[in-house]
mmCIF file of C-alpha atoms in Angstrom:
data_model
loop_
_atom_site.group_PDB
_atom_site.id
_atom_site.type_symbol
_atom_site.label_atom_id
_atom_site.label_comp_id
_atom_site.label_asym_id
_atom_site.label_seq_id
_atom_site.Cartn_x
_atom_site.Cartn_y
_atom_site.Cartn_z
ATOM 1 C CA MET B 177 -70.322 -48.921 -3.816
ATOM 2 C CA GLY B 178 -67.817 -46.814 -1.922
ATOM 3 C CA ARG B 179 -64.789 -45.166 -3.430
ATOM 4 C CA GLY B 180 -62.500 -47.727 -1.801
ATOM 5 C CA ILE B 181 -64.241 -50.593 -3.563
ATOM 6 C CA TRP B 182 -64.077 -48.858 -6.943
ATOM 7 C CA PHE B 183 -60.397 -48.124 -6.365
ATOM 8 C CA GLY B 184 -59.751 -51.774 -5.520
ATOM 9 C CA ILE B 185 -61.561 -52.918 -8.668
ATOM 10 C CA SER B 186 -59.604 -50.511 -10.860
ATOM 11 C CA ILE B 187 -56.294 -51.627 -9.331
ATOM 12 C CA ALA B 188 -57.193 -55.287 -9.879
ATOM 13 C CA ILE B 189 -58.067 -54.641 -13.537
ATOM 14 C CA PHE B 190 -54.865 -52.663 -14.059
ATOM 15 C CA LEU B 191 -52.704 -55.425 -12.568
ATOM 16 C CA LEU B 192 -54.454 -58.123 -14.611
ATOM 17 C CA VAL B 193 -53.934 -56.172 -17.837
ATOM 18 C CA TRP B 194 -50.300 -55.511 -16.905
ATOM 19 C CA GLU B 195 -49.707 -59.216 -16.200
ATOM 20 C CA ALA B 196 -51.423 -60.262 -19.444
ATOM 21 C CA VAL B 197 -49.445 -57.807 -21.579
ATOM 22 C CA CYS B 198 -46.104 -58.929 -20.114
ATOM 23 C CA ARG B 199 -46.876 -62.606 -20.691
ATOM 24 C CA PHE B 200 -48.686 -62.350 -24.039
ATOM 25 C CA PHE B 201 -46.097 -60.100 -25.703
ATOM 26 C CA GLY B 202 -43.117 -61.698 -23.966
ATOM 27 C CA VAL B 203 -41.814 -58.437 -22.499
ATOM 28 C CA PRO B 204 -38.323 -59.013 -21.028
ATOM 29 C CA PRO B 205 -38.498 -58.924 -17.200
ATOM 30 C CA PHE B 206 -35.554 -56.524 -16.967
ATOM 31 C CA ILE B 207 -37.610 -53.970 -18.935
ATOM 32 C CA LEU B 208 -41.081 -54.464 -17.463
ATOM 33 C CA PRO B 209 -41.563 -57.279 -14.957
ATOM 34 C CA PRO B 210 -45.088 -58.665 -14.460
ATOM 35 C CA PRO B 211 -46.804 -57.854 -11.142
ATOM 36 C CA SER B 212 -46.398 -61.456 -10.015
ATOM 37 C CA ALA B 213 -42.599 -61.142 -10.323
ATOM 38 C CA VAL B 214 -42.679 -57.895 -8.356
ATOM 39 C CA VAL B 215 -44.666 -59.542 -5.555
ATOM 40 C CA VAL B 216 -42.266 -62.514 -5.474
ATOM 41 C CA SER B 217 -39.284 -60.153 -5.328
ATOM 42 C CA LEU B 218 -40.929 -58.130 -2.554
ATOM 43 C CA TRP B 219 -41.485 -61.310 -0.535
ATOM 44 C CA ASP B 220 -37.976 -62.651 -1.119
ATOM 45 C CA LEU B 221 -36.369 -59.325 -0.158
ATOM 46 C CA ARG B 222 -38.816 -58.481 2.646
ATOM 47 C CA ALA B 223 -36.193 -58.597 5.394
ATOM 48 C CA SER B 224 -34.002 -56.036 3.623
ATOM 49 C CA LEU B 225 -36.724 -53.899 2.054
ATOM 50 C CA VAL B 226 -39.044 -53.627 5.053
ATOM 51 C CA GLY B 227 -36.690 -54.180 7.961
ATOM 52 C CA VAL B 228 -33.869 -51.886 6.795
ATOM 53 C CA HIS B 229 -34.650 -49.647 3.839
ATOM 54 C CA LEU B 230 -38.326 -48.852 4.518
ATOM 55 C CA TRP B 231 -37.498 -47.981 8.114
ATOM 56 C CA ALA B 232 -34.674 -45.652 7.018
ATOM 57 C CA THR B 233 -36.915 -43.835 4.537
ATOM 58 C CA LEU B 234 -39.740 -43.607 7.086
ATOM 59 C CA GLN B 235 -37.390 -41.943 9.567
ATOM 60 C CA GLU B 236 -36.385 -39.310 7.026
ATOM 61 C CA VAL B 237 -39.996 -38.686 6.015
ATOM 62 C CA LEU B 238 -41.390 -38.331 9.537
ATOM 63 C CA LEU B 239 -38.547 -36.185 10.859
ATOM 64 C CA GLY B 240 -38.488 -33.894 7.814
ATOM 65 C CA LEU B 241 -42.267 -33.527 7.769
ATOM 66 C CA SER B 242 -42.422 -32.848 11.517
ATOM 67 C CA ILE B 243 -39.792 -30.115 11.308
ATOM 68 C CA SER B 244 -41.605 -28.547 8.341
ATOM 69 C CA ILE B 245 -44.864 -28.522 10.299
ATOM 70 C CA VAL B 246 -43.326 -26.841 13.357
ATOM 71 C CA PHE B 247 -41.380 -24.181 11.471
ATOM 72 C CA GLY B 248 -44.060 -23.723 8.797
ATOM 73 C CA ILE B 249 -46.800 -22.978 11.327
ATOM 74 C CA SER B 250 -44.474 -20.743 13.363
ATOM 75 C CA LEU B 251 -43.415 -18.723 10.328
ATOM 76 C CA ALA B 252 -46.993 -18.399 9.049
ATOM 77 C CA PHE B 253 -48.131 -17.102 12.429
ATOM 78 C CA ALA B 254 -45.185 -14.694 12.575
ATOM 79 C CA MET B 255 -46.099 -13.286 9.141
ATOM 80 C CA ILE B 256 -49.703 -12.790 10.245
ATOM 81 C CA ARG B 257 -48.650 -11.055 13.438
ATOM 82 C CA SER B 258 -46.018 -8.788 11.853
ATOM 83 C CA ARG B 259 -46.279 -7.001 8.519
ATOM 84 C CA ILE B 260 -42.509 -6.460 8.581
ATOM 85 C CA VAL B 261 -41.840 -10.203 8.863
ATOM 86 C CA GLU B 262 -44.312 -10.839 6.044
ATOM 87 C CA ARG B 263 -42.652 -8.345 3.701
ATOM 88 C CA LEU B 264 -39.184 -9.627 4.501
ATOM 89 C CA VAL B 265 -39.828 -13.371 4.403
ATOM 90 C CA TYR B 266 -42.740 -14.097 2.061
ATOM 91 C CA PRO B 267 -40.974 -13.035 -1.178
ATOM 92 C CA TYR B 268 -38.073 -15.364 -0.397
ATOM 93 C CA ILE B 269 -40.476 -18.247 0.252
ATOM 94 C CA VAL B 270 -41.961 -17.711 -3.207
ATOM 95 C CA ILE B 271 -38.544 -17.253 -4.846
ATOM 96 C CA SER B 272 -37.355 -20.538 -3.338
ATOM 97 C CA GLN B 273 -40.001 -22.334 -5.391
ATOM 98 C CA THR B 274 -39.023 -20.712 -8.695
ATOM 99 C CA ILE B 275 -35.754 -22.678 -8.621
ATOM 100 C CA PRO B 276 -36.236 -26.373 -9.505
ATOM 101 C CA ILE B 277 -36.178 -28.258 -6.211
ATOM 102 C CA ILE B 278 -34.264 -31.120 -7.773
ATOM 103 C CA ALA B 279 -31.498 -28.640 -8.596
ATOM 104 C CA LEU B 280 -31.290 -27.416 -4.986
ATOM 105 C CA SER B 281 -31.202 -30.916 -3.508
ATOM 106 C CA PRO B 282 -27.468 -31.519 -4.234
ATOM 107 C CA VAL B 283 -26.689 -28.183 -2.566
ATOM 108 C CA PHE B 284 -28.474 -29.286 0.609
ATOM 109 C CA ILE B 285 -26.623 -32.603 0.541
ATOM 110 C CA LEU B 286 -23.351 -30.654 0.175
ATOM 111 C CA TRP B 287 -24.224 -28.459 3.168
ATOM 112 C CA PHE B 288 -25.694 -31.066 5.502
ATOM 113 C CA GLY B 289 -23.779 -34.156 4.423
ATOM 114 C CA TYR B 290 -24.707 -37.646 3.303
ATOM 115 C CA ASP B 291 -25.954 -38.849 6.665
ATOM 116 C CA LEU B 292 -29.497 -38.640 8.032
ATOM 117 C CA SER B 293 -29.433 -34.845 8.398
ATOM 118 C CA GLY B 294 -28.856 -34.405 4.662
ATOM 119 C CA LYS B 295 -31.898 -36.514 3.750
ATOM 120 C CA ILE B 296 -34.021 -34.662 6.305
ATOM 121 C CA ALA B 297 -32.908 -31.316 4.843
ATOM 122 C CA VAL B 298 -33.967 -32.383 1.340
ATOM 123 C CA THR B 299 -37.319 -33.606 2.703
ATOM 124 C CA ILE B 300 -37.873 -30.225 4.387
ATOM 125 C CA LEU B 301 -37.046 -28.531 1.097
ATOM 126 C CA PHE B 302 -39.942 -30.421 -0.512
ATOM 127 C CA THR B 303 -42.483 -30.078 2.306
ATOM 128 C CA PHE B 304 -41.954 -26.650 3.867
ATOM 129 C CA PHE B 305 -43.530 -24.510 1.137
ATOM 130 C CA PRO B 306 -47.043 -26.059 0.970
ATOM 131 C CA ILE B 307 -47.354 -26.030 4.757
ATOM 132 C CA VAL B 308 -46.295 -22.437 5.369
ATOM 133 C CA VAL B 309 -48.198 -20.981 2.399
ATOM 134 C CA ASN B 310 -51.449 -22.823 3.064
ATOM 135 C CA THR B 311 -51.326 -22.081 6.787
ATOM 136 C CA TYR B 312 -50.631 -18.426 6.063
ATOM 137 C CA ASP B 313 -53.532 -18.242 3.602
ATOM 138 C CA GLY B 314 -55.775 -19.942 6.163
ATOM 139 C CA LEU B 315 -54.890 -17.429 8.854
ATOM 140 C CA ARG B 316 -55.506 -14.599 6.406
ATOM 141 C CA SER B 317 -58.944 -15.973 5.518
ATOM 142 C CA THR B 318 -60.282 -15.246 9.002
ATOM 143 C CA ASP B 319 -63.656 -13.492 8.928
ATOM 144 C CA LYS B 320 -62.837 -9.803 9.437
ATOM 145 C CA GLU B 321 -66.229 -9.009 10.958
ATOM 146 C CA MET B 322 -65.859 -11.791 13.519
ATOM 147 C CA LEU B 323 -62.341 -10.572 14.256
ATOM 148 C CA GLN B 324 -63.574 -7.039 14.935
ATOM 149 C CA LEU B 325 -66.430 -8.397 17.051
ATOM 150 C CA LEU B 326 -64.089 -10.363 19.282
ATOM 151 C CA LYS B 327 -61.807 -7.345 19.672
ATOM 152 C CA THR B 328 -64.807 -5.183 20.568
ATOM 153 C CA MET B 329 -65.822 -7.720 23.209
ATOM 154 C CA GLY B 330 -62.349 -7.479 24.753
ATOM 155 C CA ALA B 331 -60.921 -10.801 23.624
ATOM 156 C CA THR B 332 -57.171 -11.210 24.037
ATOM 157 C CA ASN B 333 -54.848 -12.104 21.164
ATOM 158 C CA GLY B 334 -54.584 -15.641 22.513
ATOM 159 C CA GLN B 335 -58.361 -16.023 22.647
ATOM 160 C CA ILE B 336 -58.741 -14.649 19.128
ATOM 161 C CA PHE B 337 -56.158 -17.099 17.862
ATOM 162 C CA THR B 338 -57.583 -20.194 19.564
ATOM 163 C CA LYS B 339 -61.271 -19.387 19.074
ATOM 164 C CA LEU B 340 -61.259 -17.861 15.581
ATOM 165 C CA GLN B 341 -58.010 -17.857 13.615
ATOM 166 C CA LEU B 342 -56.916 -21.408 14.376
ATOM 167 C CA PRO B 343 -60.251 -23.119 13.554
ATOM 168 C CA SER B 344 -60.694 -21.124 10.340
ATOM 169 C CA SER B 345 -57.164 -21.976 9.160
ATOM 170 C CA LEU B 346 -57.432 -25.746 9.744
ATOM 171 C CA PRO B 347 -58.882 -26.653 6.307
ATOM 172 C CA HIS B 348 -56.103 -24.724 4.570
ATOM 173 C CA PHE B 349 -53.441 -26.204 6.841
ATOM 174 C CA PHE B 350 -54.569 -29.770 6.234
ATOM 175 C CA SER B 351 -54.738 -29.174 2.484
ATOM 176 C CA GLY B 352 -51.103 -28.120 2.570
ATOM 177 C CA LEU B 353 -50.222 -31.011 4.866
ATOM 178 C CA LYS B 354 -51.740 -33.534 2.446
ATOM 179 C CA VAL B 355 -49.542 -32.173 -0.338
ATOM 180 C CA ALA B 356 -46.501 -32.085 1.943
ATOM 181 C CA ALA B 357 -47.103 -35.664 3.127
ATOM 182 C CA THR B 358 -46.913 -37.005 -0.418
ATOM 183 C CA TYR B 359 -44.001 -34.713 -1.326
ATOM 184 C CA SER B 360 -42.070 -35.912 1.727
ATOM 185 C CA VAL B 361 -41.679 -39.374 0.206
ATOM 186 C CA ALA B 362 -40.300 -37.868 -3.001
ATOM 187 C CA GLY B 363 -37.937 -35.639 -1.030
ATOM 188 C CA ALA B 364 -36.542 -38.508 1.029
ATOM 189 C CA THR B 365 -36.141 -40.653 -2.095
ATOM 190 C CA ILE B 366 -34.235 -37.962 -3.979
ATOM 191 C CA GLY B 367 -31.998 -37.413 -0.967
ATOM 192 C CA GLU B 368 -31.195 -41.121 -0.972
ATOM 193 C CA TRP B 369 -30.516 -41.074 -4.709
ATOM 194 C CA LEU B 370 -27.920 -38.355 -4.229
ATOM 195 C CA GLY B 371 -26.030 -40.293 -1.613
ATOM 196 C CA ALA B 372 -26.978 -42.874 0.983
ATOM 197 C CA SER B 373 -26.174 -46.334 2.288
ATOM 198 C CA GLU B 374 -29.762 -47.328 3.076
ATOM 199 C CA GLY B 375 -33.322 -46.378 2.237
ATOM 200 C CA LEU B 376 -35.787 -47.307 -0.502
ATOM 201 C CA GLY B 377 -34.376 -44.675 -2.866
ATOM 202 C CA TYR B 378 -30.875 -46.075 -2.408
ATOM 203 C CA PHE B 379 -32.161 -49.625 -2.851
ATOM 204 C CA GLY B 380 -34.027 -48.700 -6.041
ATOM 205 C CA ARG B 381 -31.016 -46.926 -7.528
ATOM 206 C CA ARG B 382 -28.811 -49.928 -6.793
ATOM 207 C CA ALA B 383 -31.378 -52.352 -8.242
ATOM 208 C CA SER B 384 -31.665 -50.212 -11.392
ATOM 209 C CA GLY B 385 -27.889 -50.233 -11.854
ATOM 210 C CA ASN B 386 -27.886 -54.013 -11.602
ATOM 211 C CA PHE B 387 -30.851 -54.379 -14.012
ATOM 212 C CA GLN B 388 -32.945 -55.982 -11.259
ATOM 213 C CA ALA B 389 -36.279 -54.638 -12.462
ATOM 214 C CA PRO B 390 -38.509 -56.710 -10.110
ATOM 215 C CA ALA B 391 -36.555 -55.464 -7.088
ATOM 216 C CA LEU B 392 -36.721 -51.891 -8.420
ATOM 217 C CA PHE B 393 -40.501 -52.097 -8.866
ATOM 218 C CA ALA B 394 -40.819 -53.611 -5.391
ATOM 219 C CA SER B 395 -39.115 -50.566 -3.863
ATOM 220 C CA VAL B 396 -41.306 -48.234 -5.928
ATOM 221 C CA LEU B 397 -44.378 -50.132 -4.723
ATOM 222 C CA LEU B 398 -43.389 -49.620 -1.093
ATOM 223 C CA LEU B 399 -42.769 -45.910 -1.723
ATOM 224 C CA SER B 400 -46.230 -45.578 -3.294
ATOM 225 C CA ILE B 401 -47.868 -47.388 -0.396
ATOM 226 C CA LEU B 402 -46.002 -45.168 2.073
ATOM 227 C CA GLY B 403 -47.191 -42.010 0.309
ATOM 228 C CA MET B 404 -50.805 -43.227 0.201
ATOM 229 C CA LEU B 405 -50.740 -44.198 3.874
ATOM 230 C CA LEU B 406 -49.425 -40.780 4.869
ATOM 231 C CA PHE B 407 -52.125 -39.073 2.787
ATOM 232 C CA TRP B 408 -54.791 -41.291 4.363
ATOM 233 C CA LEU B 409 -53.458 -40.618 7.866
ATOM 234 C CA VAL B 410 -53.564 -36.843 7.348
ATOM 235 C CA GLY B 411 -57.149 -37.194 6.113
ATOM 236 C CA ARG B 412 -58.115 -39.100 9.252
ATOM 237 C CA ILE B 413 -56.498 -36.469 11.475
ATOM 238 C CA GLU B 414 -58.248 -33.732 9.500
ATOM 239 C CA ARG B 415 -61.674 -35.281 10.061
ATOM 240 C CA HIS B 416 -60.907 -35.540 13.763
ATOM 241 C CA PHE B 417 -59.745 -31.961 14.323
ATOM 242 C CA SER B 418 -61.749 -30.040 11.723
ATOM 243 C CA PRO B 419 -65.438 -29.775 12.677
ATOM 244 C CA HIS B 420 -66.353 -28.733 9.126
ATOM 245 C CA MET B 421 -64.787 -31.831 7.581
ATOM 246 C CA LYS B 422 -66.238 -34.063 10.279
ATOM 247 C CA THR B 423 -69.734 -32.763 9.662
ATOM 248 C CA LYS B 424 -69.303 -33.163 5.917
ATOM 249 C CA GLY B 425 -68.143 -36.746 6.324
ATOM 250 C CA GLU B 426 -71.117 -37.580 8.546
ATOM 251 C CA GLN B 427 -73.528 -36.188 5.982
ATOM 252 C CA GLN B 428 -72.021 -38.409 3.303
#
């Protein structure tokens, strides 16, 4: 059986055990609601959860992730092209990750405000590092002998980049993008926790304050599904653009 089938079986067993524990031990719903209550709450609140809050969070995730991709790739390429840029910028990229991201999030909200730009800024804070570092490492991993061969044959910098550096860096880039895709959901959620009027993070915080555990778990479920879908989508794109991954998938 494929991995998807095994995953489905494990999820089904987990939900059945969860439901049985809640009912057999009489766990109060405001502490741990059974999965059936979560599904009912998700259906009852579908217009608000999916039509308003999921859409708001999705906007923040996609915009923040897109900006991180553009600037991450650009900065990685600039560091590869210029040793001065690398020495000036790379240490600060590393230092930015030594400070707990959750501690920097309120600062970004203070700078960019409580509107959409503030949530996007927090999402970028979560997603920028894995993209720029993995892309930079991928560009650095270019075969030196092949690089010298292309230069000897008179290849231009553009040809070297498109024919050698870019293909060799794709596996590293997509590895970083997979991490960033899942982090983007956490970044958008934290931004909404700090201050928002819509979004799944805002909805979950409000439900928690009102002791509406089924509604809270419903928002968490949607966030989990969103993160898994983004990870799956990046994997599909990776298999399409990376010949190595495509060949590996065909062999399996």
